[in-house]
């Protein structure tokens, strides 16, 4: 980025976007303030025209210039990454107001090791999309962005990583060789890789919405853990009638949830015993990657019949579908009143879950229920978190940033440092080569900076879920709990049982035909609106064969056949790459 462009970006960020920080540096040499492209202009002038002529029609002239401008500055291996200090500007979501990104240990240590200084532009999450769109629409771009970027929309303003990976990203290349979803999920509509994964693809996030059942109530009423929908109904009836909280009042809520589909609190996997699942795309894949559109399947109807029966029996919270998130979060705060709730953690809904920690020992996961024919099914989330790290065409030294990203994605230690916090505070390395989580006490939190809880510490001392260092699922295998952890990890134990029976929805990624995705979004908007009303009405007011036939006709009117075919076309495209 030239100096006049920098001034333009600073003015835009301060006046229009109101961002903290400024776009200084842009791949410049730290000691002289002269950009590497400018310092190499004499040596590269003879080849500049040839480079541009040979660049493909899909690659911008800016990309050709950046490859030439950084010639000789970046080392292909070893540390530091660059022969002389260099500065880049990276936009990131603001994870904490307590500590600036530049003050974090991971940033300081990485700069010492690599020779690369980062100027961080921290953008509040509430205005992220708007401000990122402004940067692209005005072409006032930092060197890189670490967060949510619509690659399918802006790919022409982003670096294509394809020609850099083998030389400058050996660690990432090796990681991709171990996975079926990479790099397919990262390929832009032009067939090139224009983004990298970031954040947290934690094993614990493989399934988000779990049913958490009150084990104290099961014990008190001498009930076995239910294994089928029929057994669950009998348990919920006992919760309703036998005063399990012992207060002499009929204030028990046997079963509560909030949404049909969505993160953590939805009944999307409750359809499993009848051979279907629900999710935001309303489809799942068979073993041969054939798309199944769940709302037209008979199992969808059979599950709604079952849920309506529970509702009529007073076993489902009367407030489902009408609660705000705040109301749902506080549902159990009035006392020991909830028999089963759907959430990410057993300690959600404001319940007393034992010792106050998530996944404690009062609420435990309900096993996958078995349907009439023994069917057990759940939906597994795509591992790719969805957000990304992109290098823009404003970057004059892309090789250096590619190597920087590769370096901080080279080990579990880097991932821990960038995404969890400092060594010997939140985690430590053991002599056998494994890593142990540290259960932070109040004294630990005070010593680390006066934090109130581990989440606050993580957000301030690392980049948390927005880290450019991807937390890979494979890292879970080398992590062990702190011996002081009071209870087992019930979530992980449940996932170990559930995931072998899981199916996938649409794979994460971009269609090579942008019109495919655009049309799917348009159709899904009306489908979403209809299905939310249909499912809520079916559970509360009932569903029969006549209503089901009318429902199938409505699906036809909403062009669900076209939507299903578009999903299949995308799946075929994805797996053909």
Coordinates of C-alpha atoms in Angstrom, one line a residue:
X1 CA 0.0 0.0 0.0
X2 CA 1.5 3.4 -1.0
X3 CA 1.7 6.3 1.5
X4 CA -1.2 8.2 -0.1
X5 CA -3.3 5.0 0.2
X6 CA -2.4 4.7 3.8
X7 CA -3.6 8.2 4.5
X8 CA -6.8 7.5 2.8
X9 CA -7.3 4.3 4.8
X10 CA -6.6 6.1 8.1
X11 CA -9.1 8.8 7.3
X12 CA -11.7 6.2 6.3
X13 CA -11.1 4.1 9.4
X14 CA -11.3 7.0 11.8
X15 CA -14.2 9.0 10.3
X16 CA -16.4 6.4 8.5
X17 CA -15.6 3.2 10.3
X18 CA -14.4 4.6 13.6
X19 CA -11.8 1.9 14.2
X20 CA -9.2 1.8 16.8
X21 CA -5.7 2.0 15.4
X22 CA -4.5 2.9 11.9
X23 CA -3.3 1.2 8.8
X24 CA 0.4 2.0 9.1
X25 CA 3.2 -0.2 7.8
X26 CA 1.5 -2.2 5.1
X27 CA 4.5 -4.5 4.6
X28 CA 7.2 -1.7 5.0
X29 CA 10.7 -2.1 6.2
X30 CA 10.6 -1.3 9.9
X31 CA 13.9 0.6 10.1
X32 CA 13.7 2.8 7.1
X33 CA 10.0 3.3 6.6
X34 CA 10.5 2.6 2.9
X35 CA 8.3 -0.1 1.5
X36 CA 10.1 -3.2 0.2
X37 CA 8.5 -2.8 -3.2
X38 CA 10.0 0.7 -3.4
X39 CA 13.4 -0.3 -2.2
X40 CA 13.6 -3.1 -4.8
X41 CA 12.2 -1.0 -7.6
X42 CA 15.5 -0.4 -9.4
X43 CA 16.6 -4.0 -9.3
X44 CA 13.2 -5.2 -10.4
X45 CA 12.4 -2.6 -13.1
X46 CA 13.8 -4.6 -15.9
X47 CA 11.6 -7.6 -15.2
X48 CA 8.4 -5.7 -14.1
X49 CA 6.9 -5.6 -17.6
X50 CA 7.6 -9.3 -18.2
X51 CA 6.1 -10.3 -14.9
X52 CA 2.9 -8.4 -15.7
X53 CA 2.6 -9.9 -19.1
X54 CA 2.9 -13.4 -17.8
X55 CA 0.4 -13.0 -15.0
X56 CA -2.8 -14.9 -15.6
X57 CA -6.0 -13.0 -16.4
X58 CA -7.4 -14.0 -13.1
X59 CA -4.5 -12.5 -11.1
X60 CA -4.3 -8.8 -10.6
X61 CA -1.2 -6.7 -11.4
X62 CA -0.9 -6.0 -7.7
X63 CA -0.2 -9.6 -7.0
X64 CA 2.5 -9.7 -9.6
X65 CA 4.1 -6.6 -8.0
X66 CA 4.0 -8.1 -4.5
X67 CA 5.8 -11.2 -5.6
X68 CA 8.5 -9.1 -7.2
X69 CA 8.7 -6.6 -4.5
X70 CA 9.5 -9.1 -1.7
X71 CA 12.2 -10.9 -3.7
X72 CA 15.2 -11.6 -1.5
X73 CA 13.6 -10.4 1.7
X74 CA 12.0 -13.6 2.9
X75 CA 13.8 -16.7 3.9
X76 CA 12.2 -20.0 2.8
X77 CA 13.0 -21.6 6.1
X78 CA 14.5 -20.9 9.5
X79 CA 14.1 -17.9 11.9
X80 CA 13.8 -15.1 11.7
X81 CA 11.5 -15.2 8.7
X82 CA 12.8 -12.0 7.1
X83 CA 16.3 -10.7 6.5
X84 CA 15.4 -7.3 8.0
X85 CA 12.5 -6.3 10.2
X86 CA 9.2 -5.7 8.4
X87 CA 5.8 -4.4 9.5
X88 CA 2.3 -5.5 8.4
X89 CA -1.2 -4.3 9.3
X90 CA -3.8 -6.9 10.2
X91 CA -7.5 -6.2 11.1
X92 CA -8.9 -8.5 13.8
X93 CA -12.1 -8.7 15.9
X94 CA -11.6 -7.1 19.3
X95 CA -11.8 -9.9 21.9
X96 CA -11.3 -7.7 25.0
X97 CA -11.3 -4.1 26.1
X98 CA -9.0 -5.0 29.0
X99 CA -5.8 -5.6 27.0
X100 CA -4.8 -4.5 23.5
X101 CA -3.8 -7.1 20.9
X102 CA -0.2 -5.7 20.7
X103 CA 0.3 -6.2 24.4
X104 CA -0.3 -10.0 24.4
X105 CA 2.6 -12.4 25.0
X106 CA 1.9 -14.4 21.8
X107 CA 2.3 -11.2 19.7
X108 CA 5.5 -10.1 21.5
X109 CA 7.2 -13.6 21.4
X110 CA 6.3 -14.2 17.7
X111 CA 7.7 -10.8 16.7
X112 CA 11.0 -11.6 18.5
X113 CA 11.2 -15.0 16.8
X114 CA 10.1 -14.0 13.2
X115 CA 11.3 -10.4 12.8
X116 CA 7.8 -9.4 11.7
X117 CA 6.0 -6.6 13.5
X118 CA 2.2 -6.5 13.3
X119 CA 0.1 -3.3 13.6
X120 CA -3.3 -4.6 14.8
X121 CA -6.5 -2.9 13.9
X122 CA -9.0 -4.1 16.4
X123 CA -12.6 -3.9 15.3
X124 CA -15.6 -4.3 17.7
X125 CA -17.4 -7.5 16.8
X126 CA -20.7 -5.7 16.7
X127 CA -19.6 -3.7 13.7
X128 CA -17.3 -6.1 12.1
X129 CA -19.2 -6.9 8.9
X130 CA -20.0 -3.3 8.2
X131 CA -16.5 -2.1 8.6
X132 CA -14.9 -4.9 6.6
X133 CA -17.3 -4.2 3.8
X134 CA -16.3 -0.6 3.8
X135 CA -12.6 -1.5 3.6
X136 CA -13.2 -3.7 0.5
X137 CA -15.7 -1.4 -1.2
X138 CA -13.2 1.6 -0.9
X139 CA -10.1 -0.6 -1.6
X140 CA -8.6 0.8 1.6
X141 CA -7.3 -2.6 2.7
X142 CA -4.8 -3.7 5.4
X143 CA -2.2 -6.3 4.5
X144 CA -4.4 -9.1 6.0
X145 CA -7.7 -9.7 7.8
X146 CA -8.2 -12.3 10.5
X147 CA -11.9 -12.8 11.0
X148 CA -15.1 -13.2 8.9
X149 CA -14.5 -12.2 5.3
X150 CA -16.9 -13.0 2.4
X151 CA -14.3 -14.6 0.2
X152 CA -16.8 -15.5 -2.5
X153 CA -17.6 -11.8 -2.8
X154 CA -14.2 -10.3 -2.5
X155 CA -11.8 -13.0 -3.8
X156 CA -10.4 -10.7 -6.5
X157 CA -9.0 -8.5 -3.8
X158 CA -7.4 -11.4 -2.0
X159 CA -4.1 -13.2 -2.5
X160 CA -4.2 -16.6 -4.1
X161 CA -2.1 -18.8 -1.9
X162 CA -1.6 -21.6 -4.4
X163 CA 1.8 -20.6 -5.6
X164 CA 3.1 -19.9 -2.1
X165 CA 2.0 -23.0 -0.2
X166 CA 4.7 -25.5 -1.1
X167 CA 7.7 -23.1 -0.4
X168 CA 6.4 -20.9 2.3
X169 CA 3.7 -23.0 4.2
X170 CA 5.1 -26.5 4.7
X171 CA 3.3 -27.0 8.0
X172 CA -0.1 -26.0 6.6
X173 CA 0.5 -28.2 3.6
X174 CA 1.3 -31.2 5.8
X175 CA -1.9 -30.5 7.8
X176 CA -4.0 -30.4 4.7
X177 CA -2.7 -33.8 3.7
X178 CA -4.3 -35.3 6.8
X179 CA -7.8 -33.9 6.1
X180 CA -10.6 -34.5 3.6
X181 CA -12.2 -31.1 4.0
X182 CA -9.0 -29.0 3.3
X183 CA -8.3 -27.3 1.1
X184 CA -11.8 -27.9 -0.5
X185 CA -13.5 -25.7 2.0
X186 CA -11.1 -22.8 1.2
X187 CA -11.4 -22.7 -2.6
X188 CA -12.8 -19.5 -4.0
X189 CA -15.2 -19.4 -7.1
X190 CA -12.2 -19.0 -9.4
X191 CA -10.7 -22.3 -8.2
X192 CA -7.9 -20.8 -6.2
X193 CA -7.2 -20.9 -2.4
X194 CA -7.7 -17.4 -1.2
X195 CA -8.2 -17.9 2.6
X196 CA -6.9 -20.0 5.5
X197 CA -8.7 -21.5 8.5
X198 CA -8.6 -19.8 11.9
X199 CA -10.2 -20.1 15.3
X200 CA -11.4 -23.1 17.1
X201 CA -12.4 -26.4 15.4
X202 CA -12.5 -28.0 18.9
X203 CA -13.7 -31.6 19.2
X204 CA -16.3 -30.3 21.8
X205 CA -17.9 -28.2 19.0
X206 CA -18.5 -31.2 16.8
X207 CA -22.1 -31.4 18.1
X208 CA -23.4 -28.3 19.9
X209 CA -27.0 -28.9 21.0
X210 CA -27.1 -31.7 23.6
X211 CA -30.0 -32.8 25.9
X212 CA -28.9 -32.4 29.5
X213 CA -30.9 -34.4 32.0
X214 CA -31.1 -33.9 35.7
X215 CA -29.4 -36.9 37.1
X216 CA -30.2 -35.9 40.7
X217 CA -33.9 -36.3 39.8
X218 CA -33.3 -39.7 38.2
X219 CA -31.5 -40.9 41.3
X220 CA -34.2 -39.5 43.7
X221 CA -37.0 -41.1 41.7
X222 CA -35.0 -44.4 41.2
X223 CA -35.2 -44.0 37.4
X224 CA -32.9 -45.5 34.8
X225 CA -31.4 -43.3 32.1
X226 CA -33.9 -43.4 29.2
X227 CA -32.7 -45.1 26.0
X228 CA -35.8 -44.6 23.7
X229 CA -38.4 -41.9 23.1
X230 CA -41.0 -44.0 25.0
X231 CA -38.7 -44.4 28.0
X232 CA -37.9 -40.6 27.9
X233 CA -41.7 -39.9 28.0
X234 CA -42.1 -42.0 31.1
X235 CA -39.2 -40.2 32.8
X236 CA -40.6 -36.8 32.0
X237 CA -44.0 -37.8 33.4
X238 CA -42.3 -38.8 36.6
X239 CA -40.5 -35.4 36.7
X240 CA -43.9 -33.8 36.3
X241 CA -45.8 -35.8 38.9
X242 CA -43.4 -37.0 41.6
X243 CA -42.1 -33.7 43.0
X244 CA -38.4 -34.5 42.3
X245 CA -37.3 -31.1 43.7
X246 CA -39.1 -31.9 47.0
X247 CA -40.7 -28.5 47.6
X248 CA -44.3 -29.8 47.5
X249 CA -45.2 -27.7 44.5
X250 CA -45.9 -28.6 40.9
X251 CA -43.3 -26.2 39.6
X252 CA -41.2 -28.7 37.7
X253 CA -40.5 -28.1 34.0
X254 CA -39.8 -31.5 32.6
X255 CA -38.2 -30.5 29.3
X256 CA -37.3 -27.1 27.8
X257 CA -35.5 -25.8 24.7
X258 CA -35.5 -22.7 22.6
X259 CA -35.2 -23.2 18.9
X260 CA -35.8 -25.6 16.0
X261 CA -32.2 -25.2 14.8
X262 CA -29.3 -23.1 15.9
X263 CA -26.3 -23.1 18.1
X264 CA -26.6 -24.9 21.4
X265 CA -30.2 -24.7 22.3
X266 CA -32.3 -26.4 19.5
X267 CA -34.1 -29.6 18.9
X268 CA -32.3 -30.2 15.6
X269 CA -30.9 -33.6 16.6
X270 CA -34.1 -34.7 18.4
X271 CA -35.4 -36.0 15.1
X272 CA -32.6 -38.6 15.1
X273 CA -34.5 -41.6 16.3
X274 CA -36.8 -41.3 13.3
X275 CA -33.9 -41.2 10.8
X276 CA -33.6 -37.5 10.0
X277 CA -31.8 -34.4 11.5
X278 CA -32.6 -30.7 11.2
X279 CA -30.0 -27.9 10.8
X280 CA -29.7 -24.4 9.3
X281 CA -29.5 -25.9 5.8
X282 CA -32.3 -28.5 6.3
X283 CA -30.3 -31.2 4.5
X284 CA -27.9 -34.0 5.4
X285 CA -25.8 -36.3 3.4
X286 CA -26.1 -40.1 3.0
X287 CA -23.0 -42.3 2.8
X288 CA -22.9 -41.7 -1.0
X289 CA -23.1 -37.9 -0.6
X290 CA -26.7 -37.9 -1.8
X291 CA -28.6 -34.9 -0.3
X292 CA -31.6 -35.6 1.9
X293 CA -34.1 -32.8 2.5
X294 CA -35.2 -33.5 6.0
X295 CA -38.6 -31.6 6.1
X296 CA -40.0 -33.8 3.4
X297 CA -39.1 -37.1 5.1
X298 CA -41.7 -39.1 7.0
X299 CA -39.4 -39.3 10.0
X300 CA -39.8 -35.5 10.3
X301 CA -43.5 -36.0 10.6
X302 CA -43.2 -38.8 13.1
X303 CA -40.9 -36.8 15.4
X304 CA -43.4 -33.9 15.4
X305 CA -46.2 -36.2 16.3
X306 CA -44.1 -37.4 19.3
X307 CA -43.2 -33.9 20.4
X308 CA -46.8 -32.8 20.2
X309 CA -47.8 -35.6 22.4
X310 CA -45.2 -34.5 25.0
X311 CA -46.5 -30.9 24.7
X312 CA -50.1 -32.0 25.2
X313 CA -49.0 -34.0 28.3
X314 CA -47.5 -30.8 29.8
X315 CA -44.0 -32.3 29.5
X316 CA -42.6 -29.5 27.3
X317 CA -42.1 -26.0 28.6
X318 CA -45.1 -23.8 27.5
X319 CA -42.7 -21.0 26.8
X320 CA -40.7 -22.7 24.0
X321 CA -40.5 -20.7 20.8
X322 CA -41.4 -17.5 22.6
X323 CA -38.4 -16.9 24.9
X324 CA -35.7 -14.4 24.3
X325 CA -32.1 -15.7 24.8
X326 CA -31.9 -13.8 28.1
X327 CA -35.1 -15.5 29.3
X328 CA -33.9 -18.9 28.3
X329 CA -30.5 -18.3 29.9
X330 CA -32.3 -17.6 33.2
X331 CA -34.9 -20.3 33.0
X332 CA -33.5 -22.4 35.8
X333 CA -32.3 -19.5 38.1
X334 CA -35.4 -19.6 40.2
X335 CA -34.5 -23.0 41.7
X336 CA -34.3 -26.7 41.0
X337 CA -37.1 -26.8 38.4
X338 CA -35.7 -28.1 35.2
X339 CA -35.7 -31.8 34.4
X340 CA -34.0 -31.6 31.0
X341 CA -32.8 -28.8 28.8
X342 CA -31.0 -28.5 25.5
X343 CA -27.8 -26.5 25.6
X344 CA -24.1 -26.6 24.8
X345 CA -23.3 -27.2 28.5
X346 CA -25.1 -28.7 31.4
X347 CA -24.6 -25.5 33.4
X348 CA -26.6 -23.3 31.0
X349 CA -30.2 -22.1 31.5
X350 CA -29.1 -20.7 34.9
X351 CA -29.3 -24.1 36.6
X352 CA -27.3 -25.1 39.6
X353 CA -25.1 -27.8 38.1
X354 CA -23.3 -29.0 41.1
X355 CA -20.1 -27.1 41.8
X356 CA -20.8 -24.2 39.4
X357 CA -18.5 -25.4 36.5
X358 CA -19.8 -26.3 33.1
X359 CA -20.4 -30.0 32.5
X360 CA -20.5 -30.7 36.2
X361 CA -22.2 -33.7 37.7
X362 CA -25.9 -32.8 38.2
X363 CA -26.9 -32.4 34.6
X364 CA -25.4 -35.1 32.3
X365 CA -26.0 -35.7 28.5
X366 CA -28.9 -37.8 27.4
X367 CA -27.7 -40.7 25.2
X368 CA -28.8 -40.8 21.6
X369 CA -32.2 -42.2 21.7
X370 CA -33.0 -45.3 19.7
X371 CA -35.9 -45.2 17.4
X372 CA -38.5 -48.0 16.8
X373 CA -36.1 -49.8 14.5
X374 CA -33.0 -49.1 16.6
X375 CA -32.0 -46.0 14.6
X376 CA -29.7 -43.5 16.3
X377 CA -28.7 -40.4 14.4
X378 CA -27.2 -36.9 15.1
X379 CA -25.7 -34.2 12.9
X380 CA -22.0 -33.4 13.1
X381 CA -20.9 -29.8 12.6
X382 CA -18.3 -29.1 9.9
X383 CA -14.8 -28.9 11.4
X384 CA -13.9 -25.7 9.4
X385 CA -15.0 -22.9 11.8
X386 CA -16.0 -20.6 8.9
X387 CA -14.0 -17.5 9.7
X388 CA -10.7 -17.1 7.9
X389 CA -7.3 -15.4 7.5
X390 CA -6.9 -13.6 4.2
X391 CA -4.0 -11.7 2.7
X392 CA -5.1 -8.8 0.6
X393 CA -3.7 -7.5 -2.7
X394 CA -2.5 -4.4 -0.7
X395 CA 0.2 -6.6 0.8
X396 CA 3.6 -6.0 -0.8
X397 CA 5.4 -8.9 0.9
X398 CA 2.9 -11.8 0.8
X399 CA 5.6 -14.5 1.2
X400 CA 6.5 -13.1 4.6
X401 CA 2.9 -13.2 5.8
X402 CA 2.4 -16.7 4.4
X403 CA 5.4 -17.9 6.4
X404 CA 4.2 -16.0 9.5
X405 CA 0.8 -17.7 9.3
X406 CA 2.5 -21.1 8.7
X407 CA 4.8 -20.5 11.7
X408 CA 2.0 -19.8 14.2
X409 CA 0.3 -22.9 12.8
X410 CA 3.3 -25.1 13.3
X411 CA 2.6 -26.7 16.7
X412 CA 0.1 -27.2 19.5
X413 CA 2.2 -24.9 21.7
X414 CA 1.7 -22.0 19.2
X415 CA -2.1 -22.8 19.1
X416 CA -2.2 -22.8 22.9
X417 CA -0.3 -19.5 23.2
X418 CA -2.4 -17.7 20.5
X419 CA -5.8 -19.1 21.4
X420 CA -5.7 -19.9 25.2
X421 CA -3.0 -17.7 26.8
X422 CA 0.4 -18.0 28.5
X423 CA 2.2 -21.2 29.3
X424 CA 2.1 -22.2 33.0
X425 CA -1.0 -20.0 33.4
X426 CA -3.8 -21.7 31.5
X427 CA -1.7 -24.7 30.2
X428 CA 1.6 -26.4 30.7
X429 CA 3.7 -29.0 28.9
X430 CA 4.3 -32.3 30.6
X431 CA 7.4 -34.4 30.5
X432 CA 5.7 -37.1 28.4
X433 CA 5.1 -34.6 25.6
X434 CA 1.4 -34.1 26.4
X435 CA -0.2 -30.8 27.5
X436 CA -2.3 -30.2 30.6
X437 CA -5.0 -27.6 31.1
X438 CA -4.6 -25.6 34.3
X439 CA -7.8 -25.0 36.3
X440 CA -7.4 -21.4 37.2
X441 CA -8.2 -20.5 40.8
X442 CA -9.2 -17.1 42.1
X443 CA -5.6 -16.5 43.1
X444 CA -4.3 -17.5 39.7
X445 CA -6.8 -15.1 38.0
X446 CA -5.7 -12.3 40.3
X447 CA -2.0 -13.0 39.6
X448 CA -2.6 -13.2 35.9
X449 CA -4.0 -9.7 35.8
X450 CA -7.0 -9.4 38.1
X451 CA -9.4 -11.4 35.9
X452 CA -12.8 -12.6 37.2
X453 CA -12.9 -15.9 35.3
X454 CA -11.0 -18.1 32.9
X455 CA -13.0 -16.8 29.9
X456 CA -12.2 -13.2 30.6
X457 CA -8.5 -14.2 31.0
X458 CA -8.6 -16.0 27.6
X459 CA -10.2 -13.1 25.8
X460 CA -7.7 -10.6 27.1
X461 CA -4.5 -12.6 27.0
X462 CA -5.0 -14.4 23.7
X463 CA -7.0 -14.0 20.5
X464 CA -9.5 -16.6 21.8
X465 CA -11.9 -17.9 19.1
X466 CA -10.6 -15.4 16.6
X467 CA -7.0 -16.5 16.7
X468 CA -5.0 -16.8 13.4
X469 CA -3.6 -20.0 14.8
X470 CA -6.1 -22.7 14.1
X471 CA -7.0 -25.0 17.1
X472 CA -7.2 -28.3 15.4
X473 CA -9.3 -31.2 16.5
X474 CA -6.2 -33.4 16.6
X475 CA -4.8 -31.3 19.3
X476 CA -7.4 -32.7 21.7
X477 CA -5.5 -36.0 21.7
X478 CA -2.5 -34.5 23.4
X479 CA -4.4 -32.5 26.0
X480 CA -5.2 -33.8 29.6
X481 CA -7.2 -32.3 32.3
X482 CA -5.9 -30.7 35.4
X483 CA -5.9 -33.3 38.2
X484 CA -7.9 -30.7 40.3
X485 CA -10.8 -30.8 37.8
X486 CA -13.8 -31.9 40.0
X487 CA -15.7 -34.0 37.5
X488 CA -15.2 -35.9 34.2
X489 CA -15.7 -34.1 30.9
X490 CA -19.2 -35.4 30.3
X491 CA -19.5 -33.5 27.0
X492 CA -16.4 -35.3 25.5
X493 CA -17.5 -38.7 26.8
X494 CA -21.0 -38.1 25.2
X495 CA -19.4 -37.1 21.9
X496 CA -17.2 -40.1 21.8
X497 CA -20.5 -42.2 21.8
X498 CA -22.4 -40.0 19.4
X499 CA -20.0 -39.1 16.6
X500 CA -19.8 -42.6 15.1
X501 CA -23.5 -42.3 14.5
X502 CA -23.4 -38.8 13.1
X503 CA -24.2 -37.5 9.6
X504 CA -23.0 -34.3 8.0
X505 CA -25.0 -31.4 6.6
X506 CA -23.7 -29.3 3.6
X507 CA -19.9 -29.1 3.7
X508 CA -18.4 -25.7 4.4
X509 CA -17.1 -23.9 1.4
X510 CA -17.8 -21.9 -1.7
X511 CA -19.5 -22.9 -4.9
X512 CA -17.6 -22.5 -8.1
X513 CA -20.8 -21.1 -9.4
X514 CA -21.7 -18.0 -7.4
X515 CA -25.2 -18.1 -8.7
X516 CA -25.7 -21.5 -6.9
X517 CA -25.0 -20.0 -3.5
X518 CA -27.0 -16.8 -4.2
X519 CA -30.0 -18.8 -5.3
X520 CA -29.8 -21.1 -2.3
X521 CA -29.7 -18.1 0.1
X522 CA -32.8 -16.6 -1.6
X523 CA -34.8 -19.8 -1.4
X524 CA -33.7 -20.7 2.1
X525 CA -34.9 -17.4 3.5
X526 CA -38.5 -18.2 2.7
X527 CA -38.0 -21.9 3.7
X528 CA -36.6 -20.9 7.1
X529 CA -39.5 -18.6 7.8
X530 CA -42.1 -21.2 6.9
X531 CA -40.4 -24.1 8.7
X532 CA -40.0 -22.3 12.0
X533 CA -43.7 -21.5 12.1
X534 CA -44.7 -25.0 10.9
X535 CA -42.6 -26.9 13.5
X536 CA -43.8 -24.6 16.3
X537 CA -47.5 -25.0 15.2
X538 CA -47.1 -28.8 14.8
X539 CA -45.7 -29.2 18.3
X540 CA -48.1 -26.8 20.1
X541 CA -51.3 -27.4 18.1
X542 CA -50.7 -30.8 16.6
X543 CA -50.0 -32.5 13.3
X544 CA -51.9 -35.2 11.3
X545 CA -51.8 -36.7 7.9
X546 CA -53.9 -33.9 6.4
X547 CA -51.7 -31.2 7.7
X548 CA -48.6 -33.2 6.6
X549 CA -50.0 -33.4 3.0
X550 CA -50.6 -29.6 3.1
X551 CA -47.1 -29.2 4.4
X552 CA -45.6 -31.1 1.5
X553 CA -47.6 -29.0 -1.0
X554 CA -46.2 -25.9 0.7
X555 CA -42.7 -27.2 0.3
X556 CA -43.4 -27.5 -3.4
X557 CA -44.7 -24.0 -3.6
X558 CA -41.5 -22.8 -1.9
X559 CA -39.4 -24.5 -4.6
X560 CA -37.8 -26.9 -2.2
X561 CA -37.1 -29.3 -5.1
X562 CA -35.0 -26.7 -6.7
X563 CA -33.3 -25.9 -3.4
X564 CA -32.5 -29.6 -2.9
X565 CA -31.0 -29.9 -6.4
X566 CA -28.9 -26.8 -5.8
X567 CA -27.6 -28.4 -2.7
X568 CA -26.8 -31.5 -4.6
X569 CA -25.1 -29.6 -7.3
X570 CA -22.9 -27.8 -4.7
X571 CA -22.1 -31.1 -3.0
X572 CA -21.1 -32.7 -6.4
X573 CA -18.9 -29.6 -7.1
X574 CA -17.3 -29.7 -3.7
X575 CA -16.3 -33.4 -3.8
X576 CA -15.0 -33.1 -7.4
X577 CA -12.3 -30.7 -6.6

